[in-house]
Short mmCIF file of C-alpha atoms and ligand atoms in Angstrom, two decimals:
data_model
loop_
_atom_site.label_atom_id
_atom_site.label_comp_id
_atom_site.label_asym_id
_atom_site.label_seq_id
_atom_site.Cartn_x
_atom_site.Cartn_y
_atom_site.Cartn_z
CA MET Y 1 -139.93 233.59 -175.89
CA VAL Y 2 -142.13 233.24 -178.88
CA ILE Y 3 -142.26 230.27 -181.16
CA THR Y 4 -142.13 232.00 -184.65
CA MET Y 5 -143.12 230.31 -187.75
CA GLY Y 6 -139.51 230.21 -189.17
CA SER Y 7 -138.09 232.76 -191.45
CA LYS Y 8 -136.89 232.87 -194.99
CA ARG Y 9 -132.82 233.63 -195.13
CA GLY Y 10 -130.99 233.35 -198.55
CA GLY Y 11 -134.11 232.15 -200.23
CA SER Y 12 -134.50 229.20 -198.18
CA PHE Y 13 -136.76 228.27 -195.03
CA VAL Y 14 -134.97 228.63 -191.58
CA SER Y 15 -136.84 226.92 -188.97
CA ARG Y 16 -137.13 229.15 -185.50
CA GLY Y 17 -139.37 226.67 -183.77
CA SER Y 18 -137.59 223.27 -183.17
CA GLU Y 19 -138.45 221.31 -180.41
CA PHE Y 20 -135.45 218.93 -180.60
CA VAL Y 21 -132.00 220.38 -181.70
CA VAL Y 22 -128.79 218.36 -182.14
CA VAL Y 23 -125.73 220.26 -182.31
CA ALA Y 24 -122.48 218.36 -183.43
CA ASN Y 25 -119.30 219.45 -185.09
CA ARG Y 26 -120.28 217.66 -188.27
CA LEU Y 27 -123.68 217.75 -190.15
CA PRO Y 28 -124.29 213.88 -191.33
CA VAL Y 29 -123.16 214.96 -195.06
CA ASP Y 30 -120.18 216.83 -195.99
CA ARG Y 31 -119.86 218.88 -199.04
CA ILE Y 32 -117.25 217.51 -201.40
CA VAL Y 33 -116.34 217.87 -205.15
CA GLY Y 34 -117.63 214.77 -207.12
CA GLU Y 35 -115.77 212.83 -209.79
CA ASP Y 36 -117.29 214.77 -212.26
CA GLY Y 37 -115.76 218.14 -210.85
CA LYS Y 38 -119.46 219.35 -209.56
CA PRO Y 39 -120.27 219.79 -205.97
CA ALA Y 40 -121.90 217.01 -203.89
CA TRP Y 41 -123.13 215.68 -200.63
CA ARG Y 42 -121.51 212.42 -199.16
CA ARG Y 43 -121.98 210.49 -195.69
CA SER Y 44 -119.74 212.13 -193.31
CA PRO Y 45 -117.07 209.57 -191.55
CA GLY Y 46 -117.26 208.26 -187.87
CA GLY Y 47 -119.20 206.96 -185.19
CA LEU Y 48 -121.10 210.02 -184.14
CA VAL Y 49 -123.15 210.34 -187.51
CA SER Y 50 -123.72 206.41 -187.86
CA ALA Y 51 -125.61 206.59 -184.13
CA ILE Y 52 -127.04 209.96 -184.43
CA ALA Y 53 -128.30 209.90 -188.27
CA PRO Y 54 -130.97 206.99 -187.43
CA VAL Y 55 -132.36 209.03 -184.20
CA MET Y 56 -132.89 211.98 -186.05
CA ARG Y 57 -134.47 210.51 -188.97
CA SER Y 58 -137.18 209.00 -186.11
CA ARG Y 59 -137.59 212.50 -184.56
CA LYS Y 60 -138.63 215.55 -186.16
CA GLY Y 61 -135.58 217.91 -185.39
CA THR Y 62 -132.90 220.17 -186.63
CA TRP Y 63 -129.26 219.28 -187.02
CA ILE Y 64 -126.74 222.12 -186.42
CA GLY Y 65 -123.23 221.25 -187.73
CA TRP Y 66 -120.76 222.07 -190.06
CA ALA Y 67 -120.49 220.81 -193.79
CA GLY Y 68 -116.88 219.85 -193.68
CA ALA Y 69 -115.95 222.63 -196.32
CA PRO Y 70 -114.02 225.83 -194.96
CA ASP Y 71 -114.94 228.98 -195.92
CA GLU Y 72 -118.19 228.06 -197.53
CA GLU Y 73 -121.75 228.89 -196.32
CA PHE Y 74 -124.97 227.05 -196.86
CA ASP Y 75 -128.39 227.81 -196.39
CA PRO Y 76 -130.61 225.21 -194.02
CA PHE Y 77 -131.82 222.35 -196.22
CA GLU Y 78 -133.42 219.16 -195.88
CA GLU Y 79 -131.69 215.68 -196.52
CA ASP Y 80 -132.87 212.08 -195.86
CA GLY Y 81 -135.69 213.17 -193.70
CA MET Y 82 -133.49 215.66 -191.56
CA SER Y 83 -133.67 219.37 -191.28
CA LEU Y 84 -129.96 220.37 -191.62
CA HIS Y 85 -128.47 223.96 -190.23
CA PRO Y 86 -124.96 224.40 -191.61
CA ILE Y 87 -122.43 226.64 -189.61
CA ALA Y 88 -119.72 228.11 -191.49
CA GLN Y 89 -116.12 227.81 -190.46
CA SER Y 90 -113.55 229.85 -191.99
CA ALA Y 91 -110.19 227.86 -193.41
CA GLU Y 92 -108.15 229.73 -190.31
CA GLU Y 93 -110.84 228.26 -187.98
CA VAL Y 94 -110.62 224.80 -189.47
CA ARG Y 95 -106.74 224.76 -188.77
CA LEU Y 96 -107.22 226.10 -184.90
CA TYR Y 97 -110.32 225.03 -183.75
CA TYR Y 98 -110.82 221.47 -185.71
CA GLU Y 99 -107.79 220.33 -186.76
CA GLY Y 100 -106.07 222.02 -183.58
CA PHE Y 101 -107.73 222.34 -180.48
CA SER Y 102 -110.11 219.43 -181.35
CA ASN Y 103 -108.20 217.09 -183.01
CA ALA Y 104 -104.24 217.83 -181.74
CA THR Y 105 -105.34 218.58 -178.12
CA LEU Y 106 -108.84 217.00 -176.76
CA TRP Y 107 -108.50 214.00 -178.91
CA PRO Y 108 -105.12 212.53 -177.92
CA LEU Y 109 -105.40 214.19 -174.39
CA TYR Y 110 -108.80 212.23 -174.16
CA HIS Y 111 -107.63 208.90 -175.47
CA ASP Y 112 -104.87 208.31 -172.85
CA VAL Y 113 -102.14 210.60 -174.44
CA VAL Y 114 -101.48 207.89 -176.90
CA ALA Y 115 -100.11 210.87 -178.98
CA PRO Y 116 -98.59 214.03 -177.38
CA PRO Y 117 -101.18 216.62 -177.21
CA VAL Y 118 -100.66 220.15 -178.38
CA TYR Y 119 -101.20 223.12 -176.10
CA ASP Y 120 -101.66 226.32 -178.15
CA ARG Y 121 -103.42 229.65 -176.86
CA ALA Y 122 -104.54 230.60 -180.42
CA MET Y 123 -106.12 227.21 -180.84
CA TRP Y 124 -108.01 227.57 -177.62
CA ASP Y 125 -109.18 231.14 -178.62
CA ALA Y 126 -110.67 229.75 -181.80
CA TYR Y 127 -112.34 227.12 -179.78
CA VAL Y 128 -114.01 229.33 -177.82
CA ARG Y 129 -114.99 231.45 -180.54
CA VAL Y 130 -116.59 228.55 -182.82
CA ASN Y 131 -118.22 227.13 -179.80
CA ASN Y 132 -119.86 230.35 -179.40
CA ARG Y 133 -121.11 230.46 -182.77
CA PHE Y 134 -122.88 226.74 -182.51
CA ALA Y 135 -124.44 228.04 -179.11
CA GLU Y 136 -125.98 231.35 -180.82
CA ALA Y 137 -127.02 229.03 -183.95
CA ALA Y 138 -128.63 226.78 -181.41
CA ALA Y 139 -130.49 229.62 -179.26
CA GLU Y 140 -131.80 231.05 -182.51
CA VAL Y 141 -133.27 227.71 -183.73
CA ALA Y 142 -134.75 226.09 -180.62
CA ALA Y 143 -138.16 226.58 -179.41
CA GLU Y 144 -139.26 227.78 -176.12
CA GLY Y 145 -138.57 224.93 -173.42
CA ALA Y 146 -136.90 222.84 -176.36
CA MET Y 147 -134.49 220.04 -176.00
CA VAL Y 148 -130.92 220.29 -177.15
CA TRP Y 149 -128.49 217.76 -177.32
CA VAL Y 150 -124.96 218.77 -177.75
CA GLN Y 151 -122.39 216.01 -179.16
CA ASP Y 152 -118.79 215.63 -178.31
CA TYR Y 153 -115.42 216.81 -177.52
CA GLN Y 154 -115.37 219.54 -180.13
CA LEU Y 155 -118.32 221.32 -178.48
CA GLN Y 156 -117.91 221.16 -174.82
CA LEU Y 157 -118.49 224.76 -174.24
CA VAL Y 158 -121.67 224.99 -175.77
CA PRO Y 159 -123.86 223.77 -172.77
CA ALA Y 160 -122.89 226.66 -170.58
CA MET Y 161 -122.97 229.19 -173.46
CA LEU Y 162 -126.27 228.01 -174.56
CA ARG Y 163 -127.66 228.25 -171.05
CA LYS Y 164 -126.59 231.73 -170.77
CA LEU Y 165 -128.34 232.87 -173.89
CA ARG Y 166 -131.66 230.52 -173.33
CA PRO Y 167 -132.43 229.31 -169.66
CA ASP Y 168 -135.58 227.94 -170.82
CA LEU Y 169 -134.01 225.20 -172.78
CA ARG Y 170 -133.29 221.58 -171.52
CA ILE Y 171 -129.63 220.97 -172.57
CA GLY Y 172 -128.35 217.39 -172.58
CA PHE Y 173 -124.59 216.56 -173.68
CA PHE Y 174 -122.96 213.18 -174.95
CA LEU Y 175 -119.17 212.67 -175.15
CA HIS Y 176 -118.82 210.01 -177.59
CA ILE Y 177 -114.80 209.44 -176.88
CA PRO Y 178 -113.31 208.62 -173.48
CA PHE Y 179 -113.20 210.90 -170.47
CA PRO Y 180 -109.78 211.19 -169.28
CA PRO Y 181 -108.87 210.33 -165.39
CA LEU Y 182 -107.85 213.39 -163.30
CA GLU Y 183 -104.02 212.56 -163.83
CA LEU Y 184 -104.50 213.39 -167.32
CA PHE Y 185 -107.08 215.87 -167.51
CA TRP Y 186 -104.91 218.12 -165.28
CA GLN Y 187 -102.80 218.87 -168.12
CA LEU Y 188 -104.91 220.86 -169.72
CA PRO Y 189 -104.26 224.47 -169.37
CA TRP Y 190 -108.15 225.26 -169.83
CA ARG Y 191 -109.39 222.36 -167.49
CA ARG Y 192 -111.27 224.73 -165.50
CA GLN Y 193 -113.51 226.31 -168.67
CA ILE Y 194 -114.02 222.96 -170.05
CA LEU Y 195 -115.79 221.63 -166.93
CA GLU Y 196 -117.69 224.73 -166.48
CA GLY Y 197 -118.91 224.49 -170.19
CA LEU Y 198 -120.21 220.90 -169.54
CA LEU Y 199 -121.77 221.86 -166.18
CA GLY Y 200 -123.89 224.05 -168.36
CA ALA Y 201 -126.02 220.86 -169.09
CA ASP Y 202 -128.52 219.46 -167.18
CA LEU Y 203 -127.45 215.77 -168.23
CA VAL Y 204 -124.09 214.91 -168.94
CA GLY Y 205 -123.48 211.83 -170.84
CA PHE Y 206 -120.50 209.44 -171.24
CA GLN Y 207 -119.94 205.82 -172.75
CA LEU Y 208 -118.94 204.20 -169.63
CA PRO Y 209 -119.60 204.61 -165.86
CA GLY Y 210 -115.71 205.16 -165.43
CA ALA Y 211 -115.80 208.20 -167.33
CA ALA Y 212 -118.91 209.62 -165.56
CA ALA Y 213 -116.88 208.95 -162.53
CA ASN Y 214 -113.72 210.56 -163.50
CA PHE Y 215 -115.82 213.94 -164.50
CA VAL Y 216 -117.42 213.77 -161.07
CA ARG Y 217 -114.11 213.59 -159.15
CA LEU Y 218 -112.80 216.53 -161.48
CA CYS Y 219 -115.79 218.75 -160.49
CA ARG Y 220 -114.96 218.05 -156.61
CA ARG Y 221 -111.36 218.66 -156.90
CA LEU Y 222 -110.98 221.32 -159.56
CA LEU Y 223 -114.12 223.36 -158.91
CA ASP Y 224 -114.67 222.44 -155.09
CA ALA Y 225 -118.43 221.27 -156.39
CA ARG Y 226 -120.52 219.39 -154.21
CA HIS Y 227 -122.03 216.18 -155.33
CA VAL Y 228 -124.30 213.43 -154.16
CA LYS Y 229 -123.19 210.35 -156.08
CA GLN Y 230 -123.31 211.23 -159.73
CA ASP Y 231 -125.05 214.36 -159.28
CA VAL Y 232 -123.28 217.63 -159.38
CA LEU Y 233 -124.34 220.60 -157.49
CA TRP Y 234 -123.39 223.64 -159.50
CA GLU Y 235 -124.84 227.30 -159.44
CA GLY Y 236 -128.23 226.35 -157.89
CA ARG Y 237 -128.76 223.18 -160.34
CA ILE Y 238 -128.36 219.44 -160.30
CA VAL Y 239 -126.09 218.46 -163.29
CA ARG Y 240 -126.45 214.56 -163.77
CA ALA Y 241 -123.56 212.56 -165.01
CA ARG Y 242 -124.53 209.27 -166.20
CA ALA Y 243 -123.12 206.58 -168.66
CA PHE Y 244 -125.15 205.59 -171.70
CA PRO Y 245 -123.20 203.20 -173.67
CA ILE Y 246 -124.10 204.22 -177.59
CA SER Y 247 -124.81 201.38 -180.04
CA VAL Y 248 -125.63 200.74 -183.79
CA ASP Y 249 -128.97 200.76 -185.63
CA VAL Y 250 -129.70 196.84 -185.66
CA GLU Y 251 -132.55 197.16 -187.94
CA GLU Y 252 -130.93 199.01 -190.74
CA LEU Y 253 -127.84 196.31 -190.77
CA ASN Y 254 -130.62 193.29 -190.49
CA ASP Y 255 -132.25 194.70 -193.68
CA LEU Y 256 -128.81 195.15 -195.37
CA VAL Y 257 -127.54 191.50 -194.88
CA ALA Y 258 -131.21 190.37 -195.87
CA ARG Y 259 -130.81 191.75 -199.34
CA PRO Y 260 -129.78 189.33 -202.21
CA ASP Y 261 -127.27 191.91 -203.55
CA VAL Y 262 -125.30 192.27 -200.25
CA ARG Y 263 -125.28 188.33 -199.83
CA GLU Y 264 -123.95 188.05 -203.45
CA ARG Y 265 -121.58 190.52 -202.99
CA ALA Y 266 -119.90 188.91 -199.78
CA GLN Y 267 -119.72 185.54 -201.78
CA GLU Y 268 -117.95 187.67 -204.33
CA ILE Y 269 -115.56 189.01 -202.04
CA ARG Y 270 -114.88 185.78 -200.64
CA ALA Y 271 -114.28 184.11 -203.90
CA ASP Y 272 -111.79 186.93 -204.89
CA LEU Y 273 -109.65 186.21 -201.78
CA GLY Y 274 -109.34 182.39 -202.45
CA ASP Y 275 -109.59 179.77 -199.86
CA ALA Y 276 -107.69 181.90 -197.22
CA THR Y 277 -109.47 182.61 -194.04
CA VAL Y 278 -110.35 186.20 -193.72
CA LEU Y 279 -109.66 188.61 -191.23
CA LEU Y 280 -110.98 192.14 -191.61
CA GLY Y 281 -110.17 195.69 -190.23
CA VAL Y 282 -112.49 198.73 -190.75
CA ASP Y 283 -111.20 201.97 -189.18
CA ARG Y 284 -111.06 205.55 -189.55
CA LEU Y 285 -107.25 205.91 -190.47
CA ASP Y 286 -106.55 206.94 -186.81
CA TYR Y 287 -103.56 206.37 -184.47
CA THR Y 288 -105.82 205.51 -181.43
CA LYS Y 289 -107.16 202.32 -183.55
CA GLY Y 290 -104.23 200.23 -183.12
CA ILE Y 291 -103.76 199.33 -186.85
CA THR Y 292 -99.98 198.99 -186.68
CA GLN Y 293 -100.00 196.91 -183.77
CA ARG Y 294 -102.72 194.50 -185.52
CA LEU Y 295 -100.27 194.64 -188.84
CA GLN Y 296 -97.30 194.02 -186.99
CA ALA Y 297 -98.96 190.94 -185.28
CA PHE Y 298 -100.39 189.52 -188.31
CA GLY Y 299 -96.94 189.99 -190.21
CA GLU Y 300 -95.08 188.41 -187.58
CA LEU Y 301 -97.33 185.21 -187.59
CA PHE Y 302 -96.04 184.50 -191.09
CA GLY Y 303 -92.57 185.22 -190.26
CA ASP Y 304 -92.83 182.77 -187.04
CA GLY Y 305 -94.18 180.22 -189.47
CA ARG Y 306 -97.53 180.08 -187.61
CA LEU Y 307 -99.51 181.05 -190.67
CA SER Y 308 -98.23 180.57 -194.30
CA PRO Y 309 -99.37 182.63 -197.33
CA GLY Y 310 -102.76 181.48 -198.85
CA GLN Y 311 -104.11 180.33 -195.45
CA ALA Y 312 -105.04 183.72 -194.04
CA VAL Y 313 -105.64 187.34 -195.47
CA LEU Y 314 -106.20 190.63 -193.94
CA VAL Y 315 -108.54 193.14 -195.43
CA GLN Y 316 -107.88 196.40 -194.10
CA ILE Y 317 -109.92 199.52 -194.83
CA ALA Y 318 -109.03 202.55 -193.57
CA THR Y 319 -111.08 205.64 -194.21
CA PRO Y 320 -109.17 208.74 -194.72
CA SER Y 321 -109.46 211.11 -191.50
CA ARG Y 322 -107.91 214.33 -190.61
CA GLU Y 323 -105.72 214.39 -193.06
CA ARG Y 324 -103.97 217.67 -192.50
CA VAL Y 325 -103.23 216.85 -189.23
CA GLU Y 326 -99.43 215.74 -188.60
CA GLN Y 327 -99.80 212.64 -186.57
CA TYR Y 328 -102.14 211.57 -188.86
CA GLN Y 329 -100.15 211.91 -192.02
CA LEU Y 330 -97.24 210.04 -190.35
CA LEU Y 331 -99.42 207.33 -189.24
CA ARG Y 332 -100.54 206.77 -192.89
CA GLU Y 333 -96.84 206.50 -194.03
CA GLU Y 334 -96.25 203.93 -191.59
CA ILE Y 335 -99.10 202.12 -192.26
CA GLU Y 336 -98.48 201.97 -195.86
CA GLN Y 337 -94.81 200.94 -195.25
CA GLN Y 338 -95.85 197.95 -193.04
CA VAL Y 339 -98.25 196.80 -195.83
CA GLY Y 340 -95.57 197.12 -198.45
CA ARG Y 341 -93.24 195.21 -196.09
CA ILE Y 342 -95.52 192.40 -195.11
CA ASN Y 343 -96.54 191.93 -198.84
CA GLY Y 344 -93.08 192.15 -200.12
CA GLU Y 345 -92.00 189.47 -197.84
CA TYR Y 346 -94.86 187.06 -197.51
CA GLY Y 347 -97.20 187.73 -200.82
CA GLU Y 348 -97.21 185.89 -204.12
CA ILE Y 349 -97.76 187.55 -207.34
CA GLY Y 350 -101.69 188.06 -207.40
CA PHE Y 351 -102.02 186.94 -203.83
CA PRO Y 352 -101.04 189.81 -201.41
CA VAL Y 353 -101.57 188.71 -197.61
CA VAL Y 354 -102.71 192.39 -196.62
CA HIS Y 355 -105.19 193.79 -198.84
CA TYR Y 356 -105.22 197.53 -197.91
CA MET Y 357 -107.85 200.24 -198.62
CA HIS Y 358 -107.72 204.02 -198.08
CA SER Y 359 -111.16 204.85 -198.85
CA SER Y 360 -114.65 205.09 -197.51
CA TYR Y 361 -117.42 202.64 -198.48
CA ASP Y 362 -120.87 202.75 -198.71
CA ARG Y 363 -123.18 200.88 -195.94
CA ALA Y 364 -124.08 198.01 -198.10
CA GLU Y 365 -120.43 197.24 -199.30
CA LEU Y 366 -119.48 197.49 -195.46
CA ALA Y 367 -122.14 194.92 -194.45
CA ALA Y 368 -121.08 192.50 -197.31
CA LEU Y 369 -117.35 192.79 -195.92
CA TYR Y 370 -118.80 192.03 -192.38
CA LEU Y 371 -120.57 188.73 -193.71
CA ALA Y 372 -117.39 187.86 -195.73
CA ALA Y 373 -115.01 188.23 -192.49
CA ASP Y 374 -114.14 184.93 -190.70
CA VAL Y 375 -112.53 187.34 -188.09
CA MET Y 376 -113.11 190.56 -187.26
CA VAL Y 377 -110.11 192.34 -185.81
CA VAL Y 378 -110.95 195.58 -183.43
CA THR Y 379 -107.60 196.68 -181.59
CA PRO Y 380 -107.89 200.16 -180.43
CA LEU Y 381 -105.44 201.58 -177.76
CA ARG Y 382 -107.98 203.64 -176.63
CA ASP Y 383 -111.78 203.94 -177.76
CA GLY Y 384 -114.90 205.75 -176.34
CA MET Y 385 -117.12 202.82 -177.71
CA ASN Y 386 -116.25 201.38 -181.15
CA LEU Y 387 -119.21 201.03 -183.42
CA VAL Y 388 -117.34 198.67 -185.67
CA ALA Y 389 -117.47 195.79 -183.29
CA LYS Y 390 -121.13 195.86 -182.62
CA GLU Y 391 -122.04 196.24 -186.31
CA TYR Y 392 -119.93 193.00 -186.94
CA VAL Y 393 -122.07 191.34 -184.31
CA ALA Y 394 -125.32 192.88 -185.69
CA CYS Y 395 -124.61 191.62 -189.06
CA ARG Y 396 -123.96 187.96 -188.26
CA SER Y 397 -127.26 186.47 -187.77
CA ASP Y 398 -125.61 183.22 -189.21
CA LEU Y 399 -123.75 183.01 -185.76
CA ARG Y 400 -120.76 182.73 -187.71
CA GLY Y 401 -117.47 184.36 -187.35
CA ALA Y 402 -115.34 185.57 -184.69
CA LEU Y 403 -114.52 189.07 -183.01
CA VAL Y 404 -111.23 189.99 -181.67
CA LEU Y 405 -111.51 193.21 -179.34
CA SER Y 406 -109.23 195.22 -177.63
CA GLU Y 407 -109.82 195.35 -173.86
CA PHE Y 408 -109.18 199.28 -174.52
CA ALA Y 409 -112.62 199.82 -176.52
CA GLY Y 410 -115.60 200.80 -174.75
CA ALA Y 411 -117.44 197.97 -176.40
CA ALA Y 412 -115.36 195.53 -174.25
CA MET Y 413 -117.64 196.14 -171.31
CA GLU Y 414 -120.63 194.87 -173.08
CA LEU Y 415 -119.00 192.12 -175.31
CA ARG Y 416 -116.56 190.75 -172.98
CA ARG Y 417 -118.05 187.38 -172.75
CA GLY Y 418 -118.17 186.71 -176.53
CA ALA Y 419 -115.32 188.45 -177.83
CA PHE Y 420 -111.76 187.43 -178.02
CA GLN Y 421 -110.36 189.80 -175.65
CA VAL Y 422 -106.65 191.27 -176.28
CA ASN Y 423 -104.45 193.74 -175.06
CA PRO Y 424 -103.11 195.29 -178.14
CA TYR Y 425 -99.90 196.65 -176.37
CA ASP Y 426 -98.99 192.99 -176.03
CA ILE Y 427 -98.03 191.93 -179.52
CA ASP Y 428 -97.16 188.17 -178.54
CA GLY Y 429 -100.65 188.05 -176.87
CA LEU Y 430 -102.14 189.61 -179.92
CA LYS Y 431 -100.80 187.21 -182.15
CA GLY Y 432 -101.79 184.12 -179.78
CA THR Y 433 -105.61 185.69 -179.95
CA LEU Y 434 -105.32 186.11 -183.68
CA LEU Y 435 -104.69 182.37 -184.03
CA ALA Y 436 -107.24 181.27 -181.47
CA ALA Y 437 -110.01 183.31 -183.20
CA LEU Y 438 -109.01 181.95 -186.58
CA GLU Y 439 -109.07 178.16 -185.13
CA ALA Y 440 -112.59 178.85 -183.44
CA GLY Y 441 -114.86 176.18 -184.72
CA PRO Y 442 -118.39 176.83 -185.41
CA GLY Y 443 -119.95 175.60 -182.28
CA GLU Y 444 -117.43 178.16 -180.44
CA GLN Y 445 -118.15 180.97 -182.89
CA ALA Y 446 -122.05 180.33 -182.42
CA ARG Y 447 -121.51 180.10 -178.49
CA ARG Y 448 -119.81 183.41 -178.67
CA MET Y 449 -121.63 185.19 -181.23
CA ARG Y 450 -124.97 184.49 -179.81
CA THR Y 451 -124.01 185.96 -176.51
CA MET Y 452 -122.97 189.31 -177.90
CA ARG Y 453 -125.99 189.47 -180.24
CA ARG Y 454 -128.14 189.25 -177.44
CA ARG Y 455 -126.62 192.03 -175.91
CA VAL Y 456 -126.20 194.34 -179.33
CA THR Y 457 -129.81 193.70 -180.38
CA GLU Y 458 -131.62 194.30 -176.92
CA HIS Y 459 -129.52 197.54 -176.60
CA ASP Y 460 -129.48 199.11 -180.06
CA VAL Y 461 -128.91 202.78 -181.11
CA ASP Y 462 -132.89 203.45 -180.61
CA ARG Y 463 -132.72 202.34 -177.04
CA TRP Y 464 -129.51 204.45 -176.36
CA ALA Y 465 -131.17 207.53 -177.61
CA LYS Y 466 -134.67 206.96 -175.86
CA THR Y 467 -132.80 206.54 -172.43
CA PHE Y 468 -130.75 209.48 -173.00
CA LEU Y 469 -133.71 211.54 -173.96
CA SER Y 470 -136.31 210.30 -171.25
CA GLU Y 471 -133.47 211.16 -168.76
CA LEU Y 472 -133.07 214.33 -170.01
CA GLU Y 473 -136.76 215.26 -170.09
CA ASN Y 474 -137.52 214.14 -166.41
CA PRO Y 475 -136.79 216.88 -164.12
CA ALA Y 476 -133.61 216.14 -161.97
CA ARG Y 477 -134.27 214.27 -158.98
CA PRO Y 478 -131.56 214.33 -156.46
CA GLU Y 479 -129.82 210.86 -156.10
CA PRO Y 480 -130.51 209.63 -152.42
CA ALA Y 481 -127.36 209.72 -150.57
CA ASP Y 482 -126.04 206.35 -149.02
CA PRO Y 483 -127.98 206.42 -145.42
CA PRO Y 484 -125.35 206.77 -142.55
CA PRO Y 485 -123.66 203.50 -141.65
CA VAL Y 486 -125.87 201.59 -138.75
CA ALA Y 487 -123.91 201.32 -135.49
CA VAL Y 488 -123.83 197.39 -135.04
CA GLN Y 489 -124.84 197.09 -131.22
CA ALA Y 490 -122.63 194.78 -129.15
CA GLY Y 491 -124.36 191.86 -127.42
P1 ADP M 501 -115.16 206.38 -184.83
O1 ADP M 501 -116.25 206.92 -184.32
O2 ADP M 501 -113.86 206.60 -183.98
O3 ADP M 501 -114.44 206.83 -186.25
P2 ADP M 501 -116.51 204.00 -184.66
O4 ADP M 501 -116.02 202.46 -184.91
O5 ADP M 501 -117.06 204.12 -183.29
O6 ADP M 501 -115.20 204.84 -184.62
O7 ADP M 501 -117.33 204.40 -185.76
C1 ADP M 501 -116.97 204.41 -187.13
C2 ADP M 501 -118.00 204.17 -187.96
O8 ADP M 501 -117.48 204.59 -189.34
C3 ADP M 501 -118.97 203.10 -188.06
O9 ADP M 501 -120.21 203.01 -188.37
C4 ADP M 501 -118.28 202.41 -189.42
O10 ADP M 501 -119.19 201.46 -190.05
C5 ADP M 501 -117.81 203.62 -190.15
N1 ADP M 501 -116.83 203.15 -191.12
C6 ADP M 501 -115.54 203.29 -190.67
N2 ADP M 501 -114.58 202.71 -191.76
C7 ADP M 501 -115.44 202.95 -192.74
C8 ADP M 501 -115.29 203.06 -193.97
N3 ADP M 501 -113.78 202.61 -194.66
N4 ADP M 501 -116.41 203.34 -195.23
C9 ADP M 501 -117.35 203.58 -194.40
N5 ADP M 501 -117.88 203.65 -193.18
C10 ADP M 501 -116.77 203.24 -192.32
C1 G6P M 502 -115.50 210.29 -183.92
C2 G6P M 502 -115.89 211.44 -182.99
C3 G6P M 502 -116.75 212.40 -183.87
C4 G6P M 502 -116.15 212.61 -185.47
C5 G6P M 502 -115.67 211.45 -186.00
C6 G6P M 502 -115.28 211.74 -187.44
O1 G6P M 502 -116.65 209.47 -184.12
O2 G6P M 502 -116.11 211.01 -182.06
O3 G6P M 502 -116.98 213.39 -183.15
O4 G6P M 502 -117.02 213.30 -185.78
O5 G6P M 502 -114.75 210.53 -185.18
O6 G6P M 502 -114.13 212.44 -186.99
P1 G6P M 502 -113.95 214.07 -187.90
O7 G6P M 502 -112.86 214.56 -187.41
O8 G6P M 502 -113.84 213.56 -189.44
O9 G6P M 502 -115.35 214.71 -187.74
#
């Protein structure tokens, strides 16, 4: 294949020679209509964009993704040092592929079925169609022998589709969310196609070793694939399954919390909240995040008299997410009722006990919130990693604050020793842990925070990307099989 110099399309430049290509459902920016009625670009929600954007800024590459608006076509453009290559989706495809198969089928299935997954053939057909479009775009944009890094559950068929079109490429795949155990994955009517899609990659990355093990076990049981440890032999190639726990941009957060305006804003937030101890939740409004459990536990502490109004406040920030999917609409209603009930019961004029904001904030405001919070409350029922937990730790160079962290967040594997761990299904346990975190003194806070900060600062997002990409760059070396057990000779 010839590396061309790029071509003009619709008056703008289309690169056909990218040595490094990221393929993700979303671009890092969303097309929105601004307050003045004019179209504008806004940072896209979620952990994937938080992690991949800094990686892309530091490497010259192309990011292929959707601009978040149905029925709109955009030419490739440059933004914030990144080359962006938009992929269109019709309103029907958004409904069936994005809201449907991605977020009503795969999302709940991969998160321990905490909501019932929908199995619908029209949704599957759209998933295949849109995955194909992404694969074709990547095949067009990538240079000979380029590295293509496909992201997340929305695009699991792309690796095999792309390999068919461009066998010269090195293809990596990273799953940002959990990968379910065989017993759950087996429900999926298209389970075989999904596995075969992923096996098109040279390297399949997961957040945790357990997820990589689930994948390898499925390849063996469902496809009869041979494997040596985490190396799966497939169509004459070795496909490596490995864990790469994702992380945050520590440098960006360090810079933010060093800014005088951010520190002033943190003080202002605290002053607005009175003398109360500040608990903070920051999540996309998603049923996997355990927001209702968090609210219930917090509210009950007032009902039990273990907390009194004025003593503690919970600031809950929930980014609007997937608002046309039914489960998300139901969740929003439930949370808003819960907040109303708690404030109605325990709040006083001008002093609610829960401050609930259904909106998205910029990075500086988030950093100020992290600095203002005494206790960060992260209680997902299941989460691939949870970057919010790591962002909080990265922001607390003052060694203050406490992190309450669900055992079901991927981050618990690394932050276990410093966090106050909880099972969010156990409301009484959650209440006890919230109080323990509220009561931790400066010495205990510093000890725990230091342990967590060591891990997060040494394993930041840059290291994550470098580790993945250098593994992808290296040709597969089969993992040595365990030596046969040595017979112990008697006598
Ligand atoms: P998920 O990827 O499921 O959304 P993560 O916790 O891994 O969960 O990542 C969420 C990302 O979105 C973090 O980088 C966090 O800072 C950002 N974020 C979450 N809520 C908000 C908000 N209200 N405003 C702006 N950014 C947010
Ligand atoms: C999680 C997923 C991402 C997704 C993000 C936001 O982080 O792993 O793939 O982009 O949530 O969700 P959305 O549906 O708005 O893209």
